[in-house]
Amino acid sequence: MQSVQKATVLLDEAIDTISPYLHGQFAEHLGELVYDGVWVGEDSPIANTGGIRNDVVEALRPLELPVLRWPGGCFADVYHWRDGVGPREQRPMRVNVHWGMAPEPNAFGTHEFIALCRLIGAEPYFAANVGSGSPQELQEWVEYCNFAGASTLADERRANGRDEPFNIKFWGIGNENWGCGGNMNPEYYADLFCRYRTYAYQYPGSEVFAIASGPLGGDWGWTRRFFERACNSYWDRRKLVQGFAAHYYCGTAGTSATEYTPDEWLELLAKARAVEGVIVGHRAIMDEFDPQRRIKLFLDEWGAWHPVEPGKPMGGLYQQNTMRDALVAAISLDVFNRHADKLHMANIAQVVNVLQALLLTDGDRCIKTPTYHVFDLYRPHRGATAVRLVTESEPISDGGASAEDCRKCYLDTDADITLKALEASASIKDGVLCVTACNTHPTEPIEMELAVPGAKLGEIELVILAGADYLAHNTFERPEAVTLSAPQAVSAKGDTARIDVPPASVVRIRAGLT
Ligand code: AHR
């Protein structure tokens, strides 16, 4: 008999509006992401629009992705924007020192990135170079992009084909400046952040939202010392900070992206679940320095990080993506919903061909990964009001020894980050309840008893993401081994519905409330 796991939606416990930016994406000049994955050039035999692959655009456009962060990552702090504007044949060839010493032809620069964003409907988010750049370089990039009036830089933009300003709002001031972004200590970075941020001018008609570079995971010392320096030095400079971005990679479990045991399945999901510790820990520190909660928390990079796919270059971070990754994504997005009152943006790493990608390409072929389908499934949460959902669900895993190492970093938060058999979140928009949930058990189905006290559930629509088993994934030969099911109707009894949730699956339940 399958186990019953209860989930109760507490309609009178609204959390906040779920920022659509929680479904953000990340595109770094790394491996096969930009070159081959997105950009093939106008003369390519691969169908393209102005050099950008049509199949990738056609796959991404229906997701209505809210935001795309670029050009890095570590690459951001070696990127000089002037290399990537003007006639392509005159652009310099550089070496991508962080990612396999690959050639960087700069064919894909500011204008090409904006063209991609327009084609897929995403808002651009620029990560600026602090590590090897200068405040002047940042000031000039902002002016080039955002100034509508008469200036040599704005005229250069016009000469390069764009009359109207790009009006880039989101500006990351460096990336991982404790590491690849300059090996700085937090006080030095806080000083540099304030200096650079000063010159990211807000030109008339544009808005600048500056994001400071936070730590990896639960490195609370970086966060605390950054804010102490920004707030308690000669001036109180916290007004310069609009956003603060942590990174969290749950990594891998086992030795392969596609071949893993049930224990390794649970280990990785437990590590993914621990992202709540990162969020809770950061919120607590930020609340000390910003009790009005004016500064938004970002999670600029997150996701699984597996060993590189056999046959692919080490520096390219190309990995396959299975139902295990789909549950990593779903569990994480459910956690994000529960922190809708603080978390403003989260960008999974990365959109095509790198780490936990939505799409994989091979020559002229392009496939959707299970993670792609999670972003599709979770779309109704965007802009909805998150409401508290409590589960009476048994702990399924502490994730084993290596997850325990990971958890130790977060033990000084009071978050319950134990992986349960049923992981879920809920939101409401226009009188329609949306519950997303995972059966984290690799091989056993569960019955979910969903209760919404105080409401009458109408007919329920159920959509399931599952494969043949917990190892299922799409390949270029079998691109639809994992897809969303057709919507099915489920009947409810008063305020309760019982839903069969297959093993290793993600489900979405939508119901009108009366
Ligand atoms: O996403 C890959 C890399 O991971 C990024 O360049 C860096 O910011 C992080 O360490």
Short mmCIF file of C-alpha atoms and ligand atoms in Angstrom, two decimals:
data_model
loop_
_atom_site.label_atom_id
_atom_site.label_comp_id
_atom_site.label_asym_id
_atom_site.label_seq_id
_atom_site.Cartn_x
_atom_site.Cartn_y
_atom_site.Cartn_z
CA MET A 1 0.00 0.00 0.00
CA GLN A 2 1.40 3.41 -0.89
CA SER A 3 2.10 5.84 1.94
CA VAL A 4 -0.14 8.84 2.50
CA GLN A 5 1.62 12.19 2.85
CA LYS A 6 -0.43 15.18 3.95
CA ALA A 7 -0.13 18.74 2.70
CA THR A 8 -2.27 21.53 4.13
CA VAL A 9 -2.56 24.95 2.53
CA LEU A 10 -3.07 27.74 5.07
CA LEU A 11 -4.99 30.31 3.05
CA ASP A 12 -4.84 32.99 5.75
CA GLU A 13 -1.04 32.81 5.92
CA ALA A 14 0.02 34.74 2.84
CA ILE A 15 3.80 35.19 2.50
CA ASP A 16 4.19 37.74 -0.30
CA THR A 17 4.03 38.08 -4.08
CA ILE A 18 6.36 35.62 -5.78
CA SER A 19 8.80 37.65 -7.84
CA PRO A 20 8.82 36.36 -11.42
CA TYR A 21 12.59 36.86 -11.27
CA LEU A 22 12.84 33.72 -9.10
CA HIS A 23 12.75 31.86 -12.43
CA GLY A 24 15.80 33.72 -13.78
CA GLN A 25 18.58 32.26 -15.90
CA PHE A 26 22.30 32.70 -16.34
CA ALA A 27 24.41 32.74 -19.54
CA GLU A 28 28.19 32.89 -19.17
CA HIS A 29 30.86 32.81 -21.85
CA LEU A 30 31.75 29.27 -20.87
CA GLY A 31 32.11 26.03 -22.81
CA GLU A 32 29.41 25.58 -25.44
CA LEU A 33 26.92 28.03 -24.00
CA VAL A 34 27.43 31.20 -26.02
CA TYR A 35 29.43 29.87 -28.97
CA ASP A 36 27.56 26.96 -30.58
CA GLY A 37 24.79 26.92 -27.96
CA VAL A 38 23.34 30.35 -28.68
CA TRP A 39 25.54 32.09 -31.23
CA VAL A 40 26.39 30.38 -34.52
CA GLY A 41 26.87 33.50 -36.65
CA GLU A 42 24.85 34.71 -39.61
CA ASP A 43 26.68 32.47 -42.12
CA SER A 44 26.06 29.23 -40.22
CA PRO A 45 24.15 26.38 -41.88
CA ILE A 46 22.26 26.17 -38.57
CA ALA A 47 19.06 28.22 -38.90
CA ASN A 48 19.53 31.52 -37.14
CA THR A 49 18.26 35.04 -36.75
CA GLY A 50 21.09 37.52 -36.94
CA GLY A 51 23.49 34.78 -35.78
CA ILE A 52 21.34 33.47 -32.88
CA ARG A 53 20.05 29.88 -33.16
CA ASN A 54 16.36 29.68 -34.06
CA ASP A 55 15.82 26.32 -32.32
CA VAL A 56 17.13 27.66 -29.02
CA VAL A 57 14.97 30.77 -29.30
CA GLU A 58 11.89 28.70 -30.21
CA ALA A 59 12.45 26.44 -27.22
CA LEU A 60 13.04 29.27 -24.73
CA ARG A 61 10.45 31.79 -25.90
CA PRO A 62 7.37 29.90 -24.60
CA LEU A 63 8.88 29.83 -21.10
CA GLU A 64 8.74 33.66 -20.99
CA LEU A 65 11.91 33.67 -18.93
CA PRO A 66 11.97 36.80 -16.78
CA VAL A 67 15.67 37.65 -16.73
CA LEU A 68 19.02 36.52 -18.13
CA ARG A 69 22.30 37.29 -16.36
CA TRP A 70 25.43 37.79 -18.53
CA PRO A 71 28.41 37.62 -19.30
CA GLY A 72 29.53 35.71 -16.15
CA GLY A 73 30.31 34.31 -13.62
CA CYS A 74 34.04 34.36 -13.33
CA PHE A 75 34.17 35.56 -16.93
CA ALA A 76 32.57 38.87 -15.90
CA ASP A 77 35.65 40.02 -14.02
CA VAL A 78 37.90 39.57 -17.06
CA TYR A 79 35.39 40.90 -19.60
CA HIS A 80 35.91 44.31 -21.14
CA TRP A 81 32.70 45.40 -22.81
CA ARG A 82 34.44 47.46 -25.49
CA ASP A 83 35.86 44.22 -26.93
CA GLY A 84 32.32 43.19 -27.85
CA VAL A 85 30.91 46.24 -29.68
CA GLY A 86 31.47 47.60 -33.18
CA PRO A 87 32.18 45.72 -36.42
CA ARG A 88 32.64 42.06 -35.59
CA GLU A 89 35.59 41.55 -37.87
CA GLN A 90 37.50 44.19 -35.93
CA ARG A 91 36.83 42.78 -32.48
CA PRO A 92 39.85 41.38 -30.62
CA MET A 93 40.45 37.71 -29.93
CA ARG A 94 40.95 37.07 -26.21
CA VAL A 95 41.64 33.99 -24.11
CA ASN A 96 38.90 32.76 -21.78
CA VAL A 97 41.32 32.21 -18.89
CA HIS A 98 38.77 30.79 -16.49
CA TRP A 99 37.22 28.27 -18.84
CA GLY A 100 39.76 26.05 -20.56
CA MET A 101 41.79 28.85 -22.16
CA ALA A 102 39.20 28.78 -24.93
CA PRO A 103 39.38 31.42 -27.69
CA GLU A 104 37.00 34.31 -27.07
CA PRO A 105 36.32 36.02 -30.42
CA ASN A 106 33.94 38.60 -28.92
CA ALA A 107 31.46 38.00 -31.74
CA PHE A 108 28.74 37.92 -29.10
CA GLY A 109 28.80 41.21 -27.21
CA THR A 110 26.39 43.76 -25.77
CA HIS A 111 24.19 44.17 -28.87
CA GLU A 112 24.05 40.44 -29.62
CA PHE A 113 23.12 39.68 -26.01
CA ILE A 114 20.35 42.26 -26.08
CA ALA A 115 19.13 40.76 -29.37
CA LEU A 116 18.92 37.34 -27.65
CA CYS A 117 17.01 38.84 -24.72
CA ARG A 118 14.53 40.47 -27.09
CA LEU A 119 14.04 37.25 -29.05
CA ILE A 120 13.24 35.22 -25.92
CA GLY A 121 11.49 38.05 -24.05
CA ALA A 122 13.90 38.13 -21.07
CA GLU A 123 15.13 41.20 -19.23
CA PRO A 124 18.93 41.64 -19.40
CA TYR A 125 21.06 41.62 -16.24
CA PHE A 126 24.69 42.67 -16.67
CA ALA A 127 27.50 41.54 -14.38
CA ALA A 128 30.17 44.24 -14.48
CA ASN A 129 33.91 43.80 -14.18
CA VAL A 130 35.32 44.84 -10.81
CA GLY A 131 38.23 42.39 -10.54
CA SER A 132 40.21 43.62 -13.58
CA GLY A 133 38.10 46.58 -14.64
CA SER A 134 37.80 50.17 -13.53
CA PRO A 135 35.03 52.50 -12.35
CA GLN A 136 35.48 54.42 -15.61
CA GLU A 137 34.85 51.27 -17.66
CA LEU A 138 31.64 50.62 -15.73
CA GLN A 139 30.52 54.26 -15.98
CA GLU A 140 31.04 54.20 -19.74
CA TRP A 141 29.18 50.89 -20.19
CA VAL A 142 26.19 52.28 -18.28
CA GLU A 143 26.27 55.48 -20.34
CA TYR A 144 26.61 53.54 -23.60
CA CYS A 145 23.60 51.41 -22.67
CA ASN A 146 21.32 53.82 -20.85
CA PHE A 147 21.88 57.40 -22.02
CA ALA A 148 19.26 58.82 -24.36
CA GLY A 149 20.84 62.22 -24.93
CA ALA A 150 23.83 63.59 -26.82
CA SER A 151 27.15 62.00 -25.93
CA THR A 152 29.93 60.34 -27.87
CA LEU A 153 29.17 57.02 -26.18
CA ALA A 154 25.43 57.21 -26.90
CA ASP A 155 26.29 58.13 -30.49
CA GLU A 156 28.57 55.11 -30.71
CA ARG A 157 25.65 52.93 -29.60
CA ARG A 158 23.51 54.52 -32.31
CA ALA A 159 26.24 53.95 -34.90
CA ASN A 160 26.29 50.32 -33.80
CA GLY A 161 22.61 50.00 -34.66
CA ARG A 162 20.60 50.95 -31.60
CA ASP A 163 18.98 54.40 -31.37
CA GLU A 164 17.02 53.96 -28.18
CA PRO A 165 18.89 53.26 -24.94
CA PHE A 166 18.89 49.67 -23.75
CA ASN A 167 17.83 50.83 -20.27
CA ILE A 168 19.62 48.07 -18.42
CA LYS A 169 18.31 48.05 -14.87
CA PHE A 170 20.17 45.21 -13.14
CA TRP A 171 23.93 45.73 -12.70
CA GLY A 172 25.96 43.21 -10.74
CA ILE A 173 29.05 44.88 -9.30
CA GLY A 174 31.53 42.05 -9.78
CA ASN A 175 31.10 38.31 -9.23
CA GLU A 176 32.50 36.04 -6.52
CA ASN A 177 34.97 38.76 -5.57
CA TRP A 178 36.19 36.57 -2.70
CA GLY A 179 37.54 34.18 -5.39
CA CYS A 180 37.81 34.42 -9.16
CA GLY A 181 36.64 38.05 -8.99
CA GLY A 182 39.83 39.26 -7.31
CA ASN A 183 40.48 37.19 -4.14
CA MET A 184 39.37 40.15 -2.02
CA ASN A 185 38.45 40.27 1.60
CA PRO A 186 34.94 41.54 2.39
CA GLU A 187 35.99 44.97 3.68
CA TYR A 188 38.06 45.68 0.58
CA TYR A 189 35.22 44.51 -1.66
CA ALA A 190 32.68 46.63 0.25
CA ASP A 191 34.86 49.69 -0.38
CA LEU A 192 35.23 48.81 -4.06
CA PHE A 193 31.52 48.08 -4.38
CA CYS A 194 30.67 51.54 -3.09
CA ARG A 195 33.25 53.19 -5.34
CA TYR A 196 32.12 51.41 -8.51
CA ARG A 197 28.47 51.78 -7.66
CA THR A 198 28.89 55.55 -7.35
CA TYR A 199 29.71 55.72 -11.06
CA ALA A 200 26.86 53.52 -12.27
CA TYR A 201 24.83 56.66 -12.89
CA GLN A 202 21.12 56.65 -13.22
CA TYR A 203 20.56 58.53 -16.48
CA PRO A 204 17.17 60.22 -17.05
CA GLY A 205 14.53 57.67 -17.96
CA SER A 206 16.55 54.71 -16.71
CA GLU A 207 16.86 52.96 -13.38
CA VAL A 208 19.96 51.34 -11.90
CA PHE A 209 19.57 48.51 -9.42
CA ALA A 210 23.02 47.51 -8.15
CA ILE A 211 23.72 44.06 -6.81
CA ALA A 212 26.65 43.35 -4.50
CA SER A 213 28.56 40.11 -4.77
CA GLY A 214 27.84 37.80 -1.84
CA PRO A 215 29.40 34.53 -0.74
CA LEU A 216 29.11 30.91 -1.72
CA GLY A 217 26.62 29.07 0.49
CA GLY A 218 26.71 29.75 4.20
CA ASP A 219 29.89 31.83 4.44
CA TRP A 220 28.24 34.19 6.90
CA GLY A 221 31.54 36.00 7.60
CA TRP A 222 31.59 37.49 4.10
CA THR A 223 28.03 38.74 4.40
CA ARG A 224 28.36 40.16 7.90
CA ARG A 225 31.70 41.86 7.23
CA PHE A 226 30.48 43.30 3.92
CA PHE A 227 27.49 44.93 5.61
CA GLU A 228 29.47 46.06 8.64
CA ARG A 229 31.90 47.85 6.36
CA ALA A 230 29.19 49.32 4.14
CA CYS A 231 27.12 50.52 7.11
CA ASN A 232 29.57 51.39 9.85
CA SER A 233 32.46 53.14 8.16
CA TYR A 234 32.89 56.92 7.86
CA TRP A 235 29.63 57.17 5.94
CA ASP A 236 26.60 54.89 6.12
CA ARG A 237 26.75 53.65 2.56
CA ARG A 238 24.05 50.99 2.69
CA LYS A 239 21.77 53.06 0.45
CA LEU A 240 24.13 52.21 -2.41
CA VAL A 241 23.18 48.52 -2.13
CA GLN A 242 19.91 47.50 -3.77
CA GLY A 243 20.57 43.78 -3.96
CA PHE A 244 22.95 41.27 -2.40
CA ALA A 245 23.64 38.02 -4.24
CA ALA A 246 24.67 34.70 -2.72
CA HIS A 247 25.53 31.60 -4.78
CA TYR A 248 24.68 28.01 -3.86
CA TYR A 249 25.59 24.90 -5.80
CA CYS A 250 24.26 21.64 -4.33
CA GLY A 251 26.93 19.86 -6.37
CA THR A 252 26.57 16.18 -7.15
CA ALA A 253 26.32 12.78 -5.48
CA GLY A 254 28.11 9.78 -6.92
CA THR A 255 30.37 9.99 -9.92
CA SER A 256 28.04 10.52 -12.86
CA ALA A 257 25.20 12.80 -13.93
CA THR A 258 23.21 9.88 -15.34
CA GLU A 259 24.21 6.76 -13.37
CA TYR A 260 23.52 6.91 -9.65
CA THR A 261 22.07 4.76 -6.91
CA PRO A 262 18.86 5.46 -4.95
CA ASP A 263 21.07 6.62 -2.05
CA GLU A 264 22.92 9.03 -4.33
CA TRP A 265 19.56 10.28 -5.60
CA LEU A 266 18.51 11.08 -2.02
CA GLU A 267 21.89 12.53 -1.14
CA LEU A 268 21.70 15.11 -3.91
CA LEU A 269 18.08 16.04 -3.17
CA ALA A 270 18.99 16.52 0.50
CA LYS A 271 21.79 18.87 -0.53
CA ALA A 272 19.42 20.78 -2.79
CA ARG A 273 16.93 21.10 0.09
CA ALA A 274 19.69 22.72 2.15
CA VAL A 275 19.40 25.88 0.03
CA GLU A 276 16.80 26.99 2.57
CA GLY A 277 19.59 27.24 5.15
CA VAL A 278 21.48 29.63 2.87
CA ILE A 279 18.41 31.81 2.45
CA VAL A 280 17.44 31.79 6.13
CA GLY A 281 20.99 32.57 7.23
CA HIS A 282 21.32 35.48 4.81
CA ARG A 283 17.94 36.91 5.66
CA ALA A 284 18.81 36.94 9.34
CA ILE A 285 22.09 38.84 8.82
CA MET A 286 20.56 41.25 6.31
CA ASP A 287 17.69 41.97 8.72
CA GLU A 288 20.23 43.11 11.32
CA PHE A 289 21.64 45.71 8.94
CA ASP A 290 18.48 46.49 6.98
CA PRO A 291 15.49 45.98 9.27
CA GLN A 292 13.14 47.66 6.78
CA ARG A 293 14.11 44.98 4.25
CA ARG A 294 14.87 47.48 1.52
CA ILE A 295 17.82 45.43 0.23
CA LYS A 296 16.71 42.41 -1.80
CA LEU A 297 18.29 39.00 -1.54
CA PHE A 298 19.41 37.43 -4.81
CA LEU A 299 20.60 33.88 -5.49
CA ASP A 300 22.59 34.67 -8.61
CA GLU A 301 23.82 31.13 -9.24
CA TRP A 302 22.37 27.83 -8.09
CA GLY A 303 21.92 24.25 -9.22
CA ALA A 304 23.59 20.87 -9.59
CA TRP A 305 27.22 20.51 -10.62
CA HIS A 306 28.08 17.03 -11.91
CA PRO A 307 31.28 15.61 -13.37
CA VAL A 308 31.72 16.75 -16.97
CA GLU A 309 30.06 14.51 -19.57
CA PRO A 310 32.57 11.92 -20.86
CA GLY A 311 34.18 13.13 -24.08
CA LYS A 312 33.55 16.81 -23.34
CA PRO A 313 36.33 19.25 -22.33
CA MET A 314 36.81 19.71 -18.57
CA GLY A 315 36.64 23.48 -18.85
CA GLY A 316 33.24 23.41 -20.59
CA LEU A 317 31.10 22.17 -17.67
CA TYR A 318 28.76 20.31 -20.04
CA GLN A 319 26.60 17.81 -18.15
CA GLN A 320 23.54 15.67 -18.79
CA ASN A 321 20.39 16.35 -16.85
CA THR A 322 17.99 13.72 -15.48
CA MET A 323 14.89 13.47 -13.30
CA ARG A 324 17.27 13.87 -10.35
CA ASP A 325 18.08 17.37 -11.63
CA ALA A 326 14.40 18.04 -12.22
CA LEU A 327 13.75 17.38 -8.53
CA VAL A 328 16.74 19.54 -7.55
CA ALA A 329 15.11 22.38 -9.50
CA ALA A 330 11.59 21.75 -8.20
CA ILE A 331 12.63 21.44 -4.54
CA SER A 332 14.66 24.65 -4.87
CA LEU A 333 11.84 26.62 -6.55
CA ASP A 334 9.47 25.46 -3.79
CA VAL A 335 11.91 26.74 -1.17
CA PHE A 336 12.16 30.07 -3.05
CA ASN A 337 8.37 30.44 -2.95
CA ARG A 338 8.45 30.10 0.82
CA HIS A 339 10.82 33.10 0.98
CA ALA A 340 8.93 35.30 -1.45
CA ASP A 341 9.02 38.08 1.15
CA LYS A 342 12.82 38.42 0.84
CA LEU A 343 14.18 36.60 -2.18
CA HIS A 344 13.85 38.76 -5.29
CA MET A 345 15.79 36.93 -7.96
CA ALA A 346 17.35 33.49 -8.48
CA ASN A 347 19.27 32.48 -11.61
CA ILE A 348 19.89 28.82 -12.26
CA ALA A 349 23.31 27.98 -13.72
CA GLN A 350 23.15 27.92 -16.73
CA VAL A 351 20.68 28.19 -19.58
CA VAL A 352 22.22 26.12 -22.42
CA ASN A 353 24.93 23.39 -22.41
CA VAL A 354 26.51 24.37 -19.07
CA LEU A 355 25.82 22.82 -15.64
CA GLN A 356 22.09 22.38 -14.93
CA ALA A 357 20.95 23.52 -18.37
CA LEU A 358 17.45 23.94 -19.71
CA LEU A 359 18.61 23.01 -23.20
CA LEU A 360 21.37 20.86 -24.66
CA THR A 361 22.59 21.25 -28.22
CA ASP A 362 24.64 19.02 -30.50
CA GLY A 363 25.40 20.41 -33.95
CA ASP A 364 22.02 21.39 -35.36
CA ARG A 365 20.07 19.43 -32.74
CA CYS A 366 18.57 20.86 -29.57
CA ILE A 367 16.76 19.04 -26.75
CA LYS A 368 14.85 20.10 -23.66
CA THR A 369 16.07 18.71 -20.35
CA PRO A 370 13.85 17.62 -17.43
CA THR A 371 14.88 20.89 -15.74
CA TYR A 372 13.35 22.81 -18.68
CA HIS A 373 10.01 21.14 -17.96
CA VAL A 374 10.14 22.11 -14.29
CA PHE A 375 10.41 25.78 -15.26
CA ASP A 376 7.45 25.27 -17.59
CA LEU A 377 5.43 23.52 -14.87
CA TYR A 378 6.11 26.19 -12.24
CA ARG A 379 5.15 29.18 -14.42
CA PRO A 380 1.77 29.83 -12.71
CA HIS A 381 3.60 30.73 -9.48
CA ARG A 382 5.12 33.85 -11.07
CA GLY A 383 3.45 36.96 -9.74
CA ALA A 384 1.10 34.89 -7.55
CA THR A 385 0.82 35.25 -3.77
CA ALA A 386 2.77 32.57 -1.95
CA VAL A 387 0.77 31.01 0.88
CA ARG A 388 2.07 28.82 3.66
CA LEU A 389 1.84 25.08 3.00
CA VAL A 390 2.67 22.62 5.77
CA THR A 391 3.40 18.98 5.19
CA GLU A 392 2.96 16.10 7.54
CA SER A 393 5.47 14.07 5.70
CA GLU A 394 8.16 11.79 7.01
CA PRO A 395 11.83 12.71 6.69
CA ILE A 396 13.15 10.56 3.90
CA SER A 397 16.86 11.29 4.04
CA ASP A 398 19.55 13.14 5.83
CA GLY A 399 21.47 12.73 2.60
CA GLY A 400 24.23 10.56 4.07
CA ALA A 401 27.70 11.63 5.09
CA SER A 402 28.49 14.10 2.36
CA ALA A 403 25.15 15.88 2.70
CA GLU A 404 25.85 16.04 6.43
CA ASP A 405 29.08 17.93 5.66
CA CYS A 406 27.05 20.28 3.54
CA ARG A 407 24.41 20.71 6.25
CA LYS A 408 27.00 21.56 8.89
CA CYS A 409 27.56 24.89 7.15
CA TYR A 410 23.96 25.81 7.82
CA LEU A 411 23.40 24.43 11.28
CA ASP A 412 23.52 27.86 12.84
CA THR A 413 20.23 28.70 11.15
CA ASP A 414 16.93 27.54 12.55
CA ALA A 415 15.68 26.29 9.18
CA ASP A 416 14.36 22.74 8.98
CA ILE A 417 16.25 21.58 5.92
CA THR A 418 15.49 17.87 6.23
CA LEU A 419 14.36 16.31 2.98
CA LYS A 420 10.79 14.99 3.29
CA ALA A 421 9.04 12.36 1.19
CA LEU A 422 6.78 15.15 -0.04
CA GLU A 423 8.26 18.59 -0.78
CA ALA A 424 5.80 21.27 -1.89
CA SER A 425 4.78 24.92 -2.08
CA ALA A 426 1.58 26.82 -2.84
CA SER A 427 0.43 30.11 -4.33
CA ILE A 428 -2.80 31.81 -5.34
CA LYS A 429 -3.54 34.04 -8.30
CA ASP A 430 -6.96 35.21 -9.47
CA GLY A 431 -8.74 32.75 -7.17
CA VAL A 432 -6.81 29.75 -8.50
CA LEU A 433 -4.65 27.71 -6.14
CA CYS A 434 -1.42 26.30 -7.54
CA VAL A 435 0.41 23.62 -5.58
CA THR A 436 3.66 22.15 -6.86
CA ALA A 437 5.05 19.05 -5.20
CA CYS A 438 7.72 16.38 -5.50
CA ASN A 439 7.65 12.74 -4.51
CA THR A 440 11.29 12.51 -3.51
CA HIS A 441 11.22 8.73 -3.18
CA PRO A 442 13.14 7.22 -6.10
CA THR A 443 11.00 4.08 -6.43
CA GLU A 444 7.82 4.26 -4.30
CA PRO A 445 4.63 6.10 -5.24
CA ILE A 446 2.86 8.17 -2.59
CA GLU A 447 -0.66 9.37 -2.10
CA MET A 448 -0.82 13.07 -1.41
CA GLU A 449 -3.71 14.19 0.76
CA LEU A 450 -4.13 17.86 -0.06
CA ALA A 451 -6.32 19.88 2.28
CA VAL A 452 -7.29 23.54 1.98
CA PRO A 453 -9.24 24.29 5.16
CA GLY A 454 -11.90 26.94 4.69
CA ALA A 455 -12.20 26.48 0.94
CA LYS A 456 -14.17 24.29 -1.39
CA LEU A 457 -12.02 22.79 -4.10
CA GLY A 458 -13.51 22.71 -7.57
CA GLU A 459 -12.31 20.33 -10.24
CA ILE A 460 -8.56 19.91 -10.07
CA GLU A 461 -6.13 19.93 -12.96
CA LEU A 462 -3.09 17.70 -12.47
CA VAL A 463 0.06 17.76 -14.62
CA ILE A 464 2.90 15.28 -13.96
CA LEU A 465 6.58 15.37 -14.85
CA ALA A 466 8.03 11.86 -14.66
CA GLY A 467 10.08 9.45 -16.73
CA ALA A 468 10.22 5.68 -16.85
CA ASP A 469 12.26 5.68 -13.62
CA TYR A 470 14.47 7.85 -11.42
CA LEU A 471 17.31 7.75 -13.96
CA ALA A 472 15.18 9.00 -16.86
CA HIS A 473 16.52 11.75 -19.09
CA ASN A 474 16.29 13.02 -22.63
CA THR A 475 18.92 12.31 -25.26
CA PHE A 476 19.34 13.48 -28.83
CA GLU A 477 18.05 10.06 -29.88
CA ARG A 478 15.11 10.09 -27.42
CA PRO A 479 14.35 13.77 -26.87
CA GLU A 480 10.91 13.17 -25.33
CA ALA A 481 11.68 10.41 -22.82
CA VAL A 482 10.78 12.98 -20.14
CA THR A 483 8.00 15.47 -20.87
CA LEU A 484 4.98 16.94 -19.12
CA SER A 485 1.86 14.80 -19.08
CA ALA A 486 -1.36 16.08 -20.59
CA PRO A 487 -3.51 17.78 -17.92
CA GLN A 488 -5.73 15.30 -16.07
CA ALA A 489 -8.85 15.97 -14.03
CA VAL A 490 -8.95 14.88 -10.37
CA SER A 491 -12.05 15.20 -8.23
CA ALA A 492 -12.08 16.71 -4.78
CA LYS A 493 -14.29 16.16 -1.75
CA GLY A 494 -15.01 19.45 -0.05
CA ASP A 495 -11.68 20.93 1.01
CA THR A 496 -9.65 17.78 0.35
CA ALA A 497 -8.28 15.89 -2.63
CA ARG A 498 -6.25 12.71 -2.85
CA ILE A 499 -3.66 12.60 -5.58
CA ASP A 500 -1.45 9.71 -6.68
CA VAL A 501 2.08 10.98 -7.11
CA PRO A 502 4.41 8.60 -9.00
CA PRO A 503 7.90 7.87 -7.67
CA ALA A 504 10.62 10.37 -8.61
CA SER A 505 8.16 12.87 -10.00
CA VAL A 506 7.11 16.51 -9.86
CA VAL A 507 3.44 17.44 -10.04
CA ARG A 508 1.40 20.60 -10.41
CA ILE A 509 -2.11 20.83 -9.04
CA ARG A 510 -4.37 23.75 -9.93
CA ALA A 511 -7.82 24.25 -8.48
CA GLY A 512 -10.36 27.04 -8.46
CA LEU A 513 -11.33 28.00 -4.91
CA THR A 514 -14.86 28.80 -3.79
O1 AHR B 1 28.69 28.85 -13.12
C1 AHR B 1 30.03 28.51 -13.22
C2 AHR B 1 30.90 29.32 -12.25
O2 AHR B 1 30.55 29.03 -10.94
C3 AHR B 1 30.76 30.81 -12.35
O3 AHR B 1 31.55 31.36 -13.36
C4 AHR B 1 31.23 31.27 -11.01
O4 AHR B 1 30.62 32.46 -10.60
C5 AHR B 1 30.89 30.10 -10.10
O5 AHR B 1 31.97 29.73 -9.32
#
